Amino acid sequence: MKARAFSYFRAGTIDEALAAHADAGDDARFIAGGQSLVPALALRLQAPRILIDINHIDELRSVRREGEWLRLGALTRHCEMLTEPLVAEFAPLLRAAAPFVAHPAIRNRGTLGGSVALADPASEFPAMVLALDAEIEIAGPSGRRCVKASDFFIDLFETALAPGELLVAIRVPLFRSNQRIAFDELARRRGDYALVGCGMIATLDRDRIADISIALFSVGNVPTRARSVEAVLVGSSLDAGRIAAAQAALSADLAPADSDDVPAAMRVHLARVLLGRLLGRLGEVR
Ligand SMILES: Cc1cc2nc3c(=O)[nH]c(=O)nc-3n(C[C@H](O)[C@H](O)[C@H](O)COP(=O)(O)OP(=O)(O)OC[C@H]3O[C@@H](n4cnc5c(N)ncnc54)[C@H](O)[C@@H]3O)c2cc1C
């Protein structure tokens, strides 16, 4: 199959991109890395009249520290998550997730903004953005706004982005020396989308958990915070009994649907196993 014919506009600024989208209305799509959009065009799952290329907009680039935040431009490529020293130092959870995203060729082009804007529930970065309590900077025809990650993911492939709005950057709180992270996923083959994945960031007070944020992916229509599990863990140390209690609490946070290849009960089981492993690792790191 081939994509339907479309026109192409290379935007040089955010304003140019927004104006081009406003002119074309529902028939336009922004293109960033193209690693999800181009296959969708080829399969005619999407057939826009115009593609607006945002790859040449300088304001969407760069990773920099802004006060207590690390600001990652929407065009930050997945591969840069592995090489950018600021990400390793201040957003190690994103760094830990990056090797699990697809394959090197896709990571060379795919962007953080594209991944979060698409909001595939099986993707690593949307869930980690949720775990980090990130803020998402958006530009649209009526100006700029900022949305908390907890308000951004609404339903399957549906986000707080209105049609014609552009994701500009993602800001994550700076990682601190009393924090620990853990990330892993279970997939049939390395590089495949996960059957279930999980990432967490904990703030420690000596051997106790003062605060913890846990997000799972591939467990429903949207990336999911494990708030019942978090409540079980806060104030405790990570001994075997507490980890078992956390695993038991996970059923209250997840309600995956049966799919053709993975029954819901199996997905919950895998999530519980993964959660136990990650909490065990978190407990070992001091
Ligand atoms: C074989 C294969 C395996 C993959 N495996 C994984 C995987 O394991 N994990 C994973 O997370 N992903 C995976 N991906 C997807 C990949 O990570 C994509 O790069 C990512 O999902 C989208 O980023 P992109 O920059 O390529 O976006 P594009 O494909 O350019 O765009 C995707 C969508 O987001 C919109 N968009 C893009 N940027 C913006 C923006 N700044 N503001 C508003 N809207 C925007 C576009 O209009 C489009 O609707 C895989 C892809 C392939 C082809």
mmCIF file of C-alpha atoms in Angstrom, residues 133-236:
data_model
loop_
_atom_site.group_PDB
_atom_site.id
_atom_site.type_symbol
_atom_site.label_atom_id
_atom_site.label_comp_id
_atom_site.label_asym_id
_atom_site.label_seq_id
_atom_site.Cartn_x
_atom_site.Cartn_y
_atom_site.Cartn_z
ATOM 1 C CA ASP A 133 5.136 14.292 37.465
ATOM 2 C CA ALA A 134 6.357 16.170 34.396
ATOM 3 C CA GLU A 135 4.823 19.286 32.896
ATOM 4 C CA ILE A 136 4.058 19.518 29.209
ATOM 5 C CA GLU A 137 4.464 22.840 27.407
ATOM 6 C CA ILE A 138 1.990 23.360 24.601
ATOM 7 C CA ALA A 139 1.670 26.080 21.959
ATOM 8 C CA GLY A 140 -1.598 26.630 20.107
ATOM 9 C CA PRO A 141 -3.518 29.190 18.106
ATOM 10 C CA SER A 142 -4.701 30.851 21.328
ATOM 11 C CA GLY A 143 -1.275 30.979 23.024
ATOM 12 C CA ARG A 144 0.914 28.890 25.335
ATOM 13 C CA ARG A 145 -0.145 26.663 28.227
ATOM 14 C CA CYS A 146 1.314 24.050 30.502
ATOM 15 C CA VAL A 147 -0.417 20.774 31.407
ATOM 16 C CA LYS A 148 0.586 18.357 34.168
ATOM 17 C CA ALA A 149 1.322 14.830 32.935
ATOM 18 C CA SER A 150 -1.430 13.540 35.243
ATOM 19 C CA ASP A 151 -3.964 15.603 33.232
ATOM 20 C CA PHE A 152 -2.425 14.984 29.809
ATOM 21 C CA PHE A 153 -3.242 11.344 28.984
ATOM 22 C CA ILE A 154 -7.000 11.127 28.589
ATOM 23 C CA ASP A 155 -7.848 7.910 26.718
ATOM 24 C CA LEU A 156 -6.523 5.613 24.010
ATOM 25 C CA PHE A 157 -4.291 7.819 21.791
ATOM 26 C CA GLU A 158 -6.178 10.815 23.207
ATOM 27 C CA THR A 159 -4.372 13.601 25.055
ATOM 28 C CA ALA A 160 -4.995 17.132 26.287
ATOM 29 C CA LEU A 161 -3.552 18.425 22.978
ATOM 30 C CA ALA A 162 -6.341 20.119 21.023
ATOM 31 C CA PRO A 163 -6.277 19.816 17.201
ATOM 32 C CA GLY A 164 -3.615 22.154 15.827
ATOM 33 C CA GLU A 165 -1.698 22.417 19.125
ATOM 34 C CA LEU A 166 2.012 21.661 19.204
ATOM 35 C CA LEU A 167 3.879 19.962 22.043
ATOM 36 C CA VAL A 168 6.863 22.266 22.624
ATOM 37 C CA ALA A 169 8.776 20.723 25.539
ATOM 38 C CA ILE A 170 8.582 18.481 28.568
ATOM 39 C CA ARG A 171 9.867 19.607 31.958
ATOM 40 C CA VAL A 172 10.814 17.089 34.637
ATOM 41 C CA PRO A 173 11.826 17.857 38.227
ATOM 42 C CA LEU A 174 15.596 17.507 38.705
ATOM 43 C CA PHE A 175 16.705 14.158 40.101
ATOM 44 C CA ARG A 176 18.079 14.460 43.662
ATOM 45 C CA SER A 177 20.821 12.555 45.483
ATOM 46 C CA ASN A 178 18.342 10.951 47.925
ATOM 47 C CA GLN A 179 16.277 9.517 45.073
ATOM 48 C CA ARG A 180 16.477 6.098 43.398
ATOM 49 C CA ILE A 181 14.968 4.822 40.159
ATOM 50 C CA ALA A 182 14.142 1.430 38.687
ATOM 51 C CA PHE A 183 12.825 0.504 35.241
ATOM 52 C CA ASP A 184 12.171 -2.691 33.306
ATOM 53 C CA GLU A 185 9.732 -4.317 30.951
ATOM 54 C CA LEU A 186 8.677 -7.771 29.843
ATOM 55 C CA ALA A 187 8.513 -8.271 26.078
ATOM 56 C CA ARG A 188 8.514 -11.331 23.861
ATOM 57 C CA ARG A 189 11.684 -10.084 22.110
ATOM 58 C CA ARG A 190 13.982 -7.186 22.979
ATOM 59 C CA GLY A 191 12.801 -4.126 20.998
ATOM 60 C CA ASP A 192 9.186 -5.300 20.733
ATOM 61 C CA TYR A 193 6.509 -3.284 22.451
ATOM 62 C CA ALA A 194 6.253 -4.495 26.044
ATOM 63 C CA LEU A 195 3.655 -6.964 27.300
ATOM 64 C CA VAL A 196 3.954 -4.930 30.471
ATOM 65 C CA GLY A 197 6.422 -2.282 31.627
ATOM 66 C CA CYS A 198 7.064 -0.302 34.774
ATOM 67 C CA GLY A 199 9.237 2.543 36.008
ATOM 68 C CA MET A 200 9.503 4.127 39.440
ATOM 69 C CA ILE A 201 11.238 6.908 41.304
ATOM 70 C CA ALA A 202 11.527 6.868 45.095
ATOM 71 C CA THR A 203 12.694 9.481 47.590
ATOM 72 C CA LEU A 204 14.454 7.850 50.535
ATOM 73 C CA ASP A 205 14.702 8.922 54.146
ATOM 74 C CA ARG A 206 17.472 6.623 55.429
ATOM 75 C CA ASP A 207 16.067 3.134 54.700
ATOM 76 C CA ARG A 208 12.442 4.271 54.476
ATOM 77 C CA ILE A 209 10.512 5.412 51.449
ATOM 78 C CA ALA A 210 9.476 9.017 52.003
ATOM 79 C CA ASP A 211 7.780 9.223 48.609
ATOM 80 C CA ILE A 212 7.409 6.984 45.574
ATOM 81 C CA SER A 213 5.862 7.322 42.139
ATOM 82 C CA ILE A 214 5.227 4.226 40.032
ATOM 83 C CA ALA A 215 3.865 4.163 36.464
ATOM 84 C CA LEU A 216 3.043 1.167 34.302
ATOM 85 C CA PHE A 217 2.503 0.848 30.562
ATOM 86 C CA SER A 218 0.823 -1.740 28.330
ATOM 87 C CA VAL A 219 -1.758 -2.263 31.050
ATOM 88 C CA GLY A 220 -4.744 -0.309 29.675
ATOM 89 C CA ASN A 221 -5.753 2.575 27.437
ATOM 90 C CA VAL A 222 -3.404 5.069 29.075
ATOM 91 C CA PRO A 223 -0.163 5.006 31.054
ATOM 92 C CA THR A 224 -1.169 4.201 34.616
ATOM 93 C CA ARG A 225 0.019 5.379 38.046
ATOM 94 C CA ALA A 226 -0.038 2.653 40.699
ATOM 95 C CA ARG A 227 -1.429 4.879 43.450
ATOM 96 C CA SER A 228 -2.652 2.058 45.723
ATOM 97 C CA VAL A 229 0.779 0.472 45.591
ATOM 98 C CA GLU A 230 2.422 3.817 46.327
ATOM 99 C CA ALA A 231 0.202 4.255 49.405
ATOM 100 C CA VAL A 232 1.275 0.835 50.729
ATOM 101 C CA LEU A 233 4.959 1.724 50.354
ATOM 102 C CA VAL A 234 5.214 5.282 51.670
ATOM 103 C CA GLY A 235 6.714 5.344 55.185
ATOM 104 C CA SER A 236 8.012 1.770 54.994
#
